[in-house]
Coordinates of N, CA and C in Angstrom, one line a residue:
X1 N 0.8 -1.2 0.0 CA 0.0 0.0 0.0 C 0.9 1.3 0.0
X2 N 2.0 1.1 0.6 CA 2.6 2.5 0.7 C 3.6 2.9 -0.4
X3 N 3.6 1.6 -1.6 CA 4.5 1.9 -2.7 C 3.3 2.5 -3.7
X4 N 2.1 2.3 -3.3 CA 1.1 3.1 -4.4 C 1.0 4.4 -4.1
X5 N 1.2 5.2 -2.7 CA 1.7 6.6 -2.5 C 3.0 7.1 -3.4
X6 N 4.0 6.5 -4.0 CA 4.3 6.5 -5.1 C 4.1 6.7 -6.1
X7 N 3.7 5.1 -6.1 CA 3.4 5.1 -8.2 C 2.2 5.7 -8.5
X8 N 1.3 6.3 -8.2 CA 0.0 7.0 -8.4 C 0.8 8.6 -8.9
X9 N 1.4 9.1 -8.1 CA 1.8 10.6 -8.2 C 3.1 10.1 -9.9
X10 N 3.6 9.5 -9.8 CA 4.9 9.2 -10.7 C 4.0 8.9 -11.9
X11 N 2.6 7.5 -12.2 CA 2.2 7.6 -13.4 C 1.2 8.9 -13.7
X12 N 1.1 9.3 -12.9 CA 0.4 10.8 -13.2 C 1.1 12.0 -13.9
X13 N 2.3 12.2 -13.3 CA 3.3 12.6 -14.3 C 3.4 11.9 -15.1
X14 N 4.1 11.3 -15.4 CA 4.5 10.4 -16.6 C 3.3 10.8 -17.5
X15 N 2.0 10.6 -17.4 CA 0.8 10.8 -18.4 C 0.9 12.1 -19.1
X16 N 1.2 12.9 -17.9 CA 0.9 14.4 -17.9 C 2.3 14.9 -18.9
X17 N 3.3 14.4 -19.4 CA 4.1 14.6 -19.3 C 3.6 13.8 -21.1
X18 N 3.6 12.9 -21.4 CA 3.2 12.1 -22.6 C 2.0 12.8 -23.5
X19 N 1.1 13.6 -22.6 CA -0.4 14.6 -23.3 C 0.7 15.9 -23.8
X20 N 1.5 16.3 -22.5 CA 2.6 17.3 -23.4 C 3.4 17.4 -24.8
X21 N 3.9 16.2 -24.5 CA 4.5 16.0 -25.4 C 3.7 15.4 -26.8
X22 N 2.5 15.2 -26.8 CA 1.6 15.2 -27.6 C 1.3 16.4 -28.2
X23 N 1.2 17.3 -27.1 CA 0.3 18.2 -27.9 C 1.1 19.1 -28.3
X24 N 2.9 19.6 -28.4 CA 3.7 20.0 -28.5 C 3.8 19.5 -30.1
X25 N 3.6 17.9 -30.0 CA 3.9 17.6 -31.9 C 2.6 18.1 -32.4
X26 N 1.4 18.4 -32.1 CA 0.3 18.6 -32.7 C 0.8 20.4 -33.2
X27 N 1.0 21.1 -32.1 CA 1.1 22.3 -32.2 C 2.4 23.1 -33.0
X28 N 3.3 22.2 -33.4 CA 4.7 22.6 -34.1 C 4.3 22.0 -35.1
X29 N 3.2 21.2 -35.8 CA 2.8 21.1 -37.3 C 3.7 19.3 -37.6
X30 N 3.8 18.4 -36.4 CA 4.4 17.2 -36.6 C 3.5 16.4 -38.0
X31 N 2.2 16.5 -37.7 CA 1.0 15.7 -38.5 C 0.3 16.6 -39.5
X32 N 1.0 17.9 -39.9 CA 0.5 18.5 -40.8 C 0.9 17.4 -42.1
X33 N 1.5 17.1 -42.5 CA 1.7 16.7 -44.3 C 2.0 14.9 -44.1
X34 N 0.9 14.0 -43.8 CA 1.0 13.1 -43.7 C 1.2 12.5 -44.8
X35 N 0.9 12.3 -46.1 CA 0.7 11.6 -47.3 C 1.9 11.7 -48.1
X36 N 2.8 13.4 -47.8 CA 4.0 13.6 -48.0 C 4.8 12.7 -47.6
X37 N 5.2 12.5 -46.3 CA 6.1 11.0 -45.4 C 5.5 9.8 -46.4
X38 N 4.6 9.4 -46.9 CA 4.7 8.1 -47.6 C 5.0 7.9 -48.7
X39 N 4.7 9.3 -49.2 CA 5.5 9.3 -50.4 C 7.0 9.3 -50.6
X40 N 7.3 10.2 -49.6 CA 8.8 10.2 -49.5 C 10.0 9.0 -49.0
X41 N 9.2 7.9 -48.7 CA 9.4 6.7 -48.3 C 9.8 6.0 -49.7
X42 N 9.1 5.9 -50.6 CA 8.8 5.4 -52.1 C 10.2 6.3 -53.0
X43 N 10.4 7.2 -52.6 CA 11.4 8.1 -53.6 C 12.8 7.4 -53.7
X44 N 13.4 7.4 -54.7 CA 14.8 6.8 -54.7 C 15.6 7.7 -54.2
X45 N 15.1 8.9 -54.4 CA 16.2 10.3 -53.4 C 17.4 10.4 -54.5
X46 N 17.3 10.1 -56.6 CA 18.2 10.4 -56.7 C 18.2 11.4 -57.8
X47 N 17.2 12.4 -57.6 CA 17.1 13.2 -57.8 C 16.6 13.1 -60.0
X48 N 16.9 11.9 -60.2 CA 16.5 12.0 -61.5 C 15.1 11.6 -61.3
X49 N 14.0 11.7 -62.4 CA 12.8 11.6 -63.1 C 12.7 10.4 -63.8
X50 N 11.5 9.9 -63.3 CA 11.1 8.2 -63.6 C 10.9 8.2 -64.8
X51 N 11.4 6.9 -65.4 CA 11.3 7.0 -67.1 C 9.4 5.8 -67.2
X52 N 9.0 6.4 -67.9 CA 7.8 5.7 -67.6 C 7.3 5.3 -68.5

């Protein structure tokens, strides 16, 4: 019982601390251009144009 006067206050932080840092990627534009990143996955990165 007296190690949950602990871990109650610690995973409370920890939560509090994870919604932060959540909403810090929301707010600095992390998930603005999602479809971008998948494309960019697929690119050869060598700067030439697909012959098609």
């Amino acid at each position: 019982m007296n190690t949950l006067v602990y871990l109650i206050p610690i995973a409370l932080f920890l939560g509090g601390l994870g919604l932060a840092a959540f909403l810090w990627a929301l707010k600095s534009g992390q998930y603005e251009d999602l479809d971008g990143a998948s494309w960019r996955v697929l690119d050869d990165g060598d700067g030439r144009p697909e012959k098609g």
